[in-house]
PDB file of C-alpha atoms in Angstrom:
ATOM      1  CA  UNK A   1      11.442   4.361 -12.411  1.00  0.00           C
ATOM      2  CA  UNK A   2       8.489   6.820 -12.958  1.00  0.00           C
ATOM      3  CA  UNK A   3       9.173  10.054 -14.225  1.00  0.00           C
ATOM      4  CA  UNK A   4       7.783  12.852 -13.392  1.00  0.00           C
ATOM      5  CA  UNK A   5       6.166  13.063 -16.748  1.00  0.00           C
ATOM      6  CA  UNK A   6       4.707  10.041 -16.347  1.00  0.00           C
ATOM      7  CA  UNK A   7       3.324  11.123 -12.985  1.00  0.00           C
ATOM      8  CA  UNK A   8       1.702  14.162 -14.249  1.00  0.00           C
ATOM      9  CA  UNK A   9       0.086  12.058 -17.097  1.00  0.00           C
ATOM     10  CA  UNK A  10      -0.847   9.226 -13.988  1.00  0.00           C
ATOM     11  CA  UNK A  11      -2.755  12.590 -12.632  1.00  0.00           C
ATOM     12  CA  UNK A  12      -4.528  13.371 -15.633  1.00  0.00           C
ATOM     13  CA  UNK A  13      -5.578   9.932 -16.059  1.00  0.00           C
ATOM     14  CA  UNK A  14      -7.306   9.406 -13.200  1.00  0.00           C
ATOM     15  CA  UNK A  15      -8.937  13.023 -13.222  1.00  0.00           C
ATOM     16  CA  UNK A  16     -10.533  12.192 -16.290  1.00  0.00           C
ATOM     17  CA  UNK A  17     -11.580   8.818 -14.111  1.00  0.00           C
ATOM     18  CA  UNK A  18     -13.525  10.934 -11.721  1.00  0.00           C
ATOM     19  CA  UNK A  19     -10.475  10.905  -8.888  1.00  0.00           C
ATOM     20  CA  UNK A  20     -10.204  14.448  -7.378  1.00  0.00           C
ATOM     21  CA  UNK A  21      -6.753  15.926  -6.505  1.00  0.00           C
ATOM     22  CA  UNK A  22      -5.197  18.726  -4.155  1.00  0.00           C
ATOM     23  CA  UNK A  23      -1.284  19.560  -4.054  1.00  0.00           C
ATOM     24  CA  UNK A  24       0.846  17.718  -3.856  1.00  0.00           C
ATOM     25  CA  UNK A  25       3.015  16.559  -0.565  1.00  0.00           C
ATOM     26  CA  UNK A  26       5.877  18.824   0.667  1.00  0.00           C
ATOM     27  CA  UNK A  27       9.015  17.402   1.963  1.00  0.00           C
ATOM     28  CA  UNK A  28       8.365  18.286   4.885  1.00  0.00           C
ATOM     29  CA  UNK A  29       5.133  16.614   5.210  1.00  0.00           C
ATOM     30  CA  UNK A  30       6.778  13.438   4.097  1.00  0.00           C
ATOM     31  CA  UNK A  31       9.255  13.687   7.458  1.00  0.00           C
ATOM     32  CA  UNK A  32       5.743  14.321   9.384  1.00  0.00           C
ATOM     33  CA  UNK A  33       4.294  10.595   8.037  1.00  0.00           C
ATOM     34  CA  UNK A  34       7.202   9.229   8.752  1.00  0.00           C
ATOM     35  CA  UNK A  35       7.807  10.308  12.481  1.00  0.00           C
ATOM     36  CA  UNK A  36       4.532  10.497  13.171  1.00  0.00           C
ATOM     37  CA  UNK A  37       3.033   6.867  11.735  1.00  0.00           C
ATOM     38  CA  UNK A  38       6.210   5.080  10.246  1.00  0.00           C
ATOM     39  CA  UNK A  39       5.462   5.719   6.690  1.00  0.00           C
ATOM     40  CA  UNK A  40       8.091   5.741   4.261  1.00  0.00           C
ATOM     41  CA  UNK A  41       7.563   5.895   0.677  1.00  0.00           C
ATOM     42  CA  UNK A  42       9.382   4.175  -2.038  1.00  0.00           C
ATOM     43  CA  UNK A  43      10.014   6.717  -5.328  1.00  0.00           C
ATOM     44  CA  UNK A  44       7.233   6.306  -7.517  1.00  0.00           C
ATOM     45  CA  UNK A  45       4.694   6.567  -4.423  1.00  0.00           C
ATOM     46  CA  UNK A  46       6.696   9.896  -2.943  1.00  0.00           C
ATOM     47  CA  UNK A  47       7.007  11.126  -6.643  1.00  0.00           C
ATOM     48  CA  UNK A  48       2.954  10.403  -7.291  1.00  0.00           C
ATOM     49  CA  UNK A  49       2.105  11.999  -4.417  1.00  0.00           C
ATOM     50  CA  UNK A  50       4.097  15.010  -4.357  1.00  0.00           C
ATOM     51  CA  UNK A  51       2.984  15.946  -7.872  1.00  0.00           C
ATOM     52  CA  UNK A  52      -0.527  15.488  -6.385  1.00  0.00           C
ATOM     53  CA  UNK A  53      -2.238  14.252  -3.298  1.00  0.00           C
ATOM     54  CA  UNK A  54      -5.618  11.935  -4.319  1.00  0.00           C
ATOM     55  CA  UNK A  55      -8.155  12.933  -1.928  1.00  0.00           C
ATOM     56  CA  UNK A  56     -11.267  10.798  -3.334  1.00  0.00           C
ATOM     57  CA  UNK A  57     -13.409   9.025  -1.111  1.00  0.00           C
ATOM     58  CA  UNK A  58     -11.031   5.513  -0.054  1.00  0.00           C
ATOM     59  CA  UNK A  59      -7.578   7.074  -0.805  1.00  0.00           C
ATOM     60  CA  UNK A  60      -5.474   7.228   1.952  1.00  0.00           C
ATOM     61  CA  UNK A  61      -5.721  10.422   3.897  1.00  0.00           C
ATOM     62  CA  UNK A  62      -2.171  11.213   4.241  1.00  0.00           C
ATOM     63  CA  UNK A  63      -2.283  15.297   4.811  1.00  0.00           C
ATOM     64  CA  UNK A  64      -5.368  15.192   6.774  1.00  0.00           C
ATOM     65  CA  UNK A  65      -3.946  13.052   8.942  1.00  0.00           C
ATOM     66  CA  UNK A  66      -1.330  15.246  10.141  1.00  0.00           C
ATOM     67  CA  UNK A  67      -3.947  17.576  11.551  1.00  0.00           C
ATOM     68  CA  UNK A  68      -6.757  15.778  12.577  1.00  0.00           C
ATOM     69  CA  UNK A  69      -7.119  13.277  15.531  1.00  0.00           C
ATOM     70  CA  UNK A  70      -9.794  11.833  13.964  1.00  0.00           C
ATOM     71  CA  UNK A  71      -8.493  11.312  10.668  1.00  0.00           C
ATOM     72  CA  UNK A  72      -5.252  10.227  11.913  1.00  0.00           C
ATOM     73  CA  UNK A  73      -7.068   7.505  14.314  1.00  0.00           C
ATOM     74  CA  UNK A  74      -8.571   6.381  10.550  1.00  0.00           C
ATOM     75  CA  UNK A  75      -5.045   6.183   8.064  1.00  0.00           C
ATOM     76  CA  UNK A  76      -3.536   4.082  11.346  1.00  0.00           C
ATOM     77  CA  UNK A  77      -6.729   1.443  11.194  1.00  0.00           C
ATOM     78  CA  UNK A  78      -5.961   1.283   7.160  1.00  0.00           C
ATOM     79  CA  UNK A  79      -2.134   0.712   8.417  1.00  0.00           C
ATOM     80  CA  UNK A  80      -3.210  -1.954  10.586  1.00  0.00           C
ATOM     81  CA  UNK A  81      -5.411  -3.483   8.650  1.00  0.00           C
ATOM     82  CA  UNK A  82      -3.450  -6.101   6.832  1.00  0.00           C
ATOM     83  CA  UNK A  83      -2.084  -7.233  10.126  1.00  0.00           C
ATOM     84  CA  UNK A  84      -5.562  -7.158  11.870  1.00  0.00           C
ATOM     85  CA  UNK A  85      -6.679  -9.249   8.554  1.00  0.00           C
ATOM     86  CA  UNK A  86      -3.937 -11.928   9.294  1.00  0.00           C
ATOM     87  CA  UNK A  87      -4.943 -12.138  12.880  1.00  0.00           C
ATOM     88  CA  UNK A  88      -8.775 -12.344  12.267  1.00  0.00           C
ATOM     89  CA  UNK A  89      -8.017 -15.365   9.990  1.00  0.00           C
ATOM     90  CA  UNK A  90      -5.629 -16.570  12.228  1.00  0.00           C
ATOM     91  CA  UNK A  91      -8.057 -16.811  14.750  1.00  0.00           C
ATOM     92  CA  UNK A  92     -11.250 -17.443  12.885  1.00  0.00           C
ATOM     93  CA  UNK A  93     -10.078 -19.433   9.714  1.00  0.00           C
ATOM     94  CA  UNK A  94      -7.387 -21.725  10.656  1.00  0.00           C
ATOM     95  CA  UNK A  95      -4.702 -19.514   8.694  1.00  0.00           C
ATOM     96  CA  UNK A  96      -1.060 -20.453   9.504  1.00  0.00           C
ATOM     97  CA  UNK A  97       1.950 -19.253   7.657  1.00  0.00           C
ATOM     98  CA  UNK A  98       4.316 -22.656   7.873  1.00  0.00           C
ATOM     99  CA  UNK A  99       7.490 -19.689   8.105  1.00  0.00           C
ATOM    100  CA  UNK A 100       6.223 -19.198  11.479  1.00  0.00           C
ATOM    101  CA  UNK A 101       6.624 -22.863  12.993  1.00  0.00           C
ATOM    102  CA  UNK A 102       4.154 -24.840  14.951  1.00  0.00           C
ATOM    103  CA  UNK A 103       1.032 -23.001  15.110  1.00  0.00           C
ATOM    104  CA  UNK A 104       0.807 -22.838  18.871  1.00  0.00           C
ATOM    105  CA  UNK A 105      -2.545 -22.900  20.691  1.00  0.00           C
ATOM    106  CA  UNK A 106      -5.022 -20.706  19.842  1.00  0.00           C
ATOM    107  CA  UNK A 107      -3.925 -18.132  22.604  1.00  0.00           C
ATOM    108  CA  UNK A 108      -0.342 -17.668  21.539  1.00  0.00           C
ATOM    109  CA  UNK A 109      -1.227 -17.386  17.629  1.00  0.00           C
ATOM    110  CA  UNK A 110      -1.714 -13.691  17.968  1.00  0.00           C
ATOM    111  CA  UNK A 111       1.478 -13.039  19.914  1.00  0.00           C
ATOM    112  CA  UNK A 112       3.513 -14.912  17.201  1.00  0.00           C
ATOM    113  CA  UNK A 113       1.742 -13.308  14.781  1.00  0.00           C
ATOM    114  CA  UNK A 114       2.376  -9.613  15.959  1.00  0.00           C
ATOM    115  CA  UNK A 115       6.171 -10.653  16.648  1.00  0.00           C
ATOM    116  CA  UNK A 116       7.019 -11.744  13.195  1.00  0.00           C
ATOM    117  CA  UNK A 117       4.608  -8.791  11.800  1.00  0.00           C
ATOM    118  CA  UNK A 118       7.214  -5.642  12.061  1.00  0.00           C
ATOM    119  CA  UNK A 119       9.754  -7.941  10.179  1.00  0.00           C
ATOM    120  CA  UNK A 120       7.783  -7.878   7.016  1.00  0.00           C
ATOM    121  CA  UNK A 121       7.613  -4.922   4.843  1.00  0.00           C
ATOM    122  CA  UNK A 122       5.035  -2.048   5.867  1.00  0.00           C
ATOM    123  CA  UNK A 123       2.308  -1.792   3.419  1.00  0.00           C
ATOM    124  CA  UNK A 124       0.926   1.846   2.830  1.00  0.00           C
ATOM    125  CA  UNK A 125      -2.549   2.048   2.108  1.00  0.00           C
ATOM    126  CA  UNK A 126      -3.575   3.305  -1.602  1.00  0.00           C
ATOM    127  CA  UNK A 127      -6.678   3.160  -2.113  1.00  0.00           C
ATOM    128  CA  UNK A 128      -9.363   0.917  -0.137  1.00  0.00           C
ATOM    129  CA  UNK A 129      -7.367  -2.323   0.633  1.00  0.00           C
ATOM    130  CA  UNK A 130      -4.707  -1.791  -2.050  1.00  0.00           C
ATOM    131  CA  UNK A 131      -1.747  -1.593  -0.519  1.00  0.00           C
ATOM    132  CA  UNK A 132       2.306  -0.850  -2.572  1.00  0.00           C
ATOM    133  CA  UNK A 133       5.022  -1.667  -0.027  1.00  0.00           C
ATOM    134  CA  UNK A 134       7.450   0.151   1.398  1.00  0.00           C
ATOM    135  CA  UNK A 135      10.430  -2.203   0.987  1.00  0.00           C
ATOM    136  CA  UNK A 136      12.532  -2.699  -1.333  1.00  0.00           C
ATOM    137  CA  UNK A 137      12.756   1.280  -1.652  1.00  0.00           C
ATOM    138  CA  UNK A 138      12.911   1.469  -4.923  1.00  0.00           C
ATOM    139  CA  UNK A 139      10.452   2.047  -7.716  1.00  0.00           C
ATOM    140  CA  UNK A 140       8.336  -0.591  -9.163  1.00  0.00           C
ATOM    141  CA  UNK A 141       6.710  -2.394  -6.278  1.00  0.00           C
ATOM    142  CA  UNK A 142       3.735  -4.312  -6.486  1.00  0.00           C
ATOM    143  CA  UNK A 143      -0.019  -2.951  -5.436  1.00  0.00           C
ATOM    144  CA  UNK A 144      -1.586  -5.778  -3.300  1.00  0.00           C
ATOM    145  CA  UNK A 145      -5.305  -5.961  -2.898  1.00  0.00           C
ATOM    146  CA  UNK A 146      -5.512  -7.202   1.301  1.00  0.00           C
ATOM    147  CA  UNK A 147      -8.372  -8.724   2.744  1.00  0.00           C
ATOM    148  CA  UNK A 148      -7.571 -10.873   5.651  1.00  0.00           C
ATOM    149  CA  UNK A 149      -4.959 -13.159   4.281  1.00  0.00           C
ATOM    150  CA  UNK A 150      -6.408 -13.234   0.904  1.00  0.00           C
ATOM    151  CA  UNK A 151      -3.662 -11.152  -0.604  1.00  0.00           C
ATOM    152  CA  UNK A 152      -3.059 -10.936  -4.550  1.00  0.00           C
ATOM    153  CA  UNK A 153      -1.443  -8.440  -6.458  1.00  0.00           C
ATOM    154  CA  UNK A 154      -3.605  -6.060  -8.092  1.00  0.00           C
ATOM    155  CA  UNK A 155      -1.142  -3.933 -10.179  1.00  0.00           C
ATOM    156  CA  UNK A 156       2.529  -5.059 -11.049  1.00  0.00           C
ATOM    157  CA  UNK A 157       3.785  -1.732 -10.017  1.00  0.00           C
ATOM    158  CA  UNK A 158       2.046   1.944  -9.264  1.00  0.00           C
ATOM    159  CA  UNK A 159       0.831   3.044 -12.894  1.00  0.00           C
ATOM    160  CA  UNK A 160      -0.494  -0.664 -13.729  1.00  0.00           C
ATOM    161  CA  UNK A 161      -2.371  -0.674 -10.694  1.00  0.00           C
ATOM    162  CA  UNK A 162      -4.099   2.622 -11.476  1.00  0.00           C
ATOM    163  CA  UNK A 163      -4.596   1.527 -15.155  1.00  0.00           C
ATOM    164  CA  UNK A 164      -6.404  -1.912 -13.159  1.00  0.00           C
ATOM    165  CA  UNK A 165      -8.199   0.200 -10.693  1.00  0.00           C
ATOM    166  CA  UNK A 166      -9.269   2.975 -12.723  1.00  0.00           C
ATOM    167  CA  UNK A 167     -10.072   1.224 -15.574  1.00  0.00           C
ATOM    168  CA  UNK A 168      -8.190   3.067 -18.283  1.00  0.00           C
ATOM    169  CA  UNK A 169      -5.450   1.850 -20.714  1.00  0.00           C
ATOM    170  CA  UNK A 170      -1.741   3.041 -19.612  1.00  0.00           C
ATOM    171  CA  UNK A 171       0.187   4.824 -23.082  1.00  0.00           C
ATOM    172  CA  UNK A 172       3.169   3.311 -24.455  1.00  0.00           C
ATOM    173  CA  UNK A 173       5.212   6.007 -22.428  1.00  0.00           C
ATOM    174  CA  UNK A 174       4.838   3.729 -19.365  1.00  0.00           C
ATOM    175  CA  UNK A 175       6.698   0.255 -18.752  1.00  0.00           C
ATOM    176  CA  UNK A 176       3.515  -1.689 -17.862  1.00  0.00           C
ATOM    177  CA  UNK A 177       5.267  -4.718 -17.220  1.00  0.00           C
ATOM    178  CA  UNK A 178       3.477  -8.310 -17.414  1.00  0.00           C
ATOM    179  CA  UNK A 179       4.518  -9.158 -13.636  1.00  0.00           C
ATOM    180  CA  UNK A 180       5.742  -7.856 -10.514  1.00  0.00           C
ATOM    181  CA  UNK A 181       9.298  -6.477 -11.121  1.00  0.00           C
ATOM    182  CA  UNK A 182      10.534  -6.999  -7.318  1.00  0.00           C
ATOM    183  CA  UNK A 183       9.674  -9.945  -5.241  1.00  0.00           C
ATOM    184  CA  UNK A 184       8.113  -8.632  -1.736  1.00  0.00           C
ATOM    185  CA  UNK A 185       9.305 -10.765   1.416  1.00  0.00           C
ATOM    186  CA  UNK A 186       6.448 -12.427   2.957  1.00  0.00           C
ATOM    187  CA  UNK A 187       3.325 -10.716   1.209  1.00  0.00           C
ATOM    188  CA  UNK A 188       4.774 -12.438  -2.278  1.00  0.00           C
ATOM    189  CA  UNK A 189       4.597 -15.581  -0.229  1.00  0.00           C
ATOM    190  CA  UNK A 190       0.760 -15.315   0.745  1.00  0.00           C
ATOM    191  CA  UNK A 191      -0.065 -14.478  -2.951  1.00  0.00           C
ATOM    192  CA  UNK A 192       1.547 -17.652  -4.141  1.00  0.00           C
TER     193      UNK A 192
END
């Protein structure tokens, strides 16, 4: 579980890596996400970003969102882009997940796709196409890098990922473990 020492050093990290910052999320913005696009955070994510919001260029716009059309219209497209990845490949690359039976022909792949889709864990948007999952709801999720149905992990939980992204070496203080602590229905499957 990430402290919120830890988080605050996470911050101060990636400042020094050129990332730019604004408060942090209220409470009650968190209720906004999740009425308004479905997004629930597990702890480290809701702890991250309510010590600080990343508002870079490629971070998810999360408070923006809750005020602008436009910028809403933008953090739904990076919500829907790991199932509009699966879909494109479905279509254009022969991808098939064997879980989901018989492929069918080519016009009822992307209605069996989009059924099985809300069964698998949301994935909030990071950073670019790094995703951390919402389920389990607990602390120490995966980051997946999502393109199409090339999916790998790209951080064994939030702090490694930064550390991978960012480029800069996490300190003792932080677990940093050597592979993903919780196994992700379905997404695990695609990295395997």
């Amino acid at each position: 579980m990430m402290t919120l020492q830890q988080a605050r050093h996470l911050v101060a990290l990636l400042t020094t890596q050129g990332v730019r910052f604004e408060a942090g999320l209220t409470e009650s913005e968190f209720a906004q996400l999740a009425h308004q696009f479905g997004a629930v955070f597990p702890p480290d994510l809701h702890l991250f970003l309510q010590v600080a919001l990343p508002v870079s260029p490629k971070f998810a716009p999360w408070r923006q969102a809750l005020t602008s059309t436009a910028v809403a219209d933008e953090l739904q497209r990076m919500l829907s882009w790991p199932l509009e990845g699966l879909l494109f490949d479905a279509r254009n690359n022969g991808f098939w997940c064997p879980e989901w039976g018989a492929p069918p022909a080519d016009a009822g792949k992307e209605q069996l796709i989009r059924q099985h889709y809300p069964r698998y864990p949301t994935l909030l948007p990071i950073y670019s196409h790094r995703y951390l999952p919402a389920l389990p709801a607990v602390a120490g999720n995966p980051v997946f890098s999502v393109y199409q149905a090339d999916v790998i992990h790209y951080g064994n939980d939030l702090a490694s990922y930064f550390a991978h992204e960012f480029r800069f070496t996490l300190p003792s203080t932080f677990e940093n473990p050597q592979q993903p602590q919780n196994r992700i229905e379905f997404w695990d499957s695609l990295v395997e």
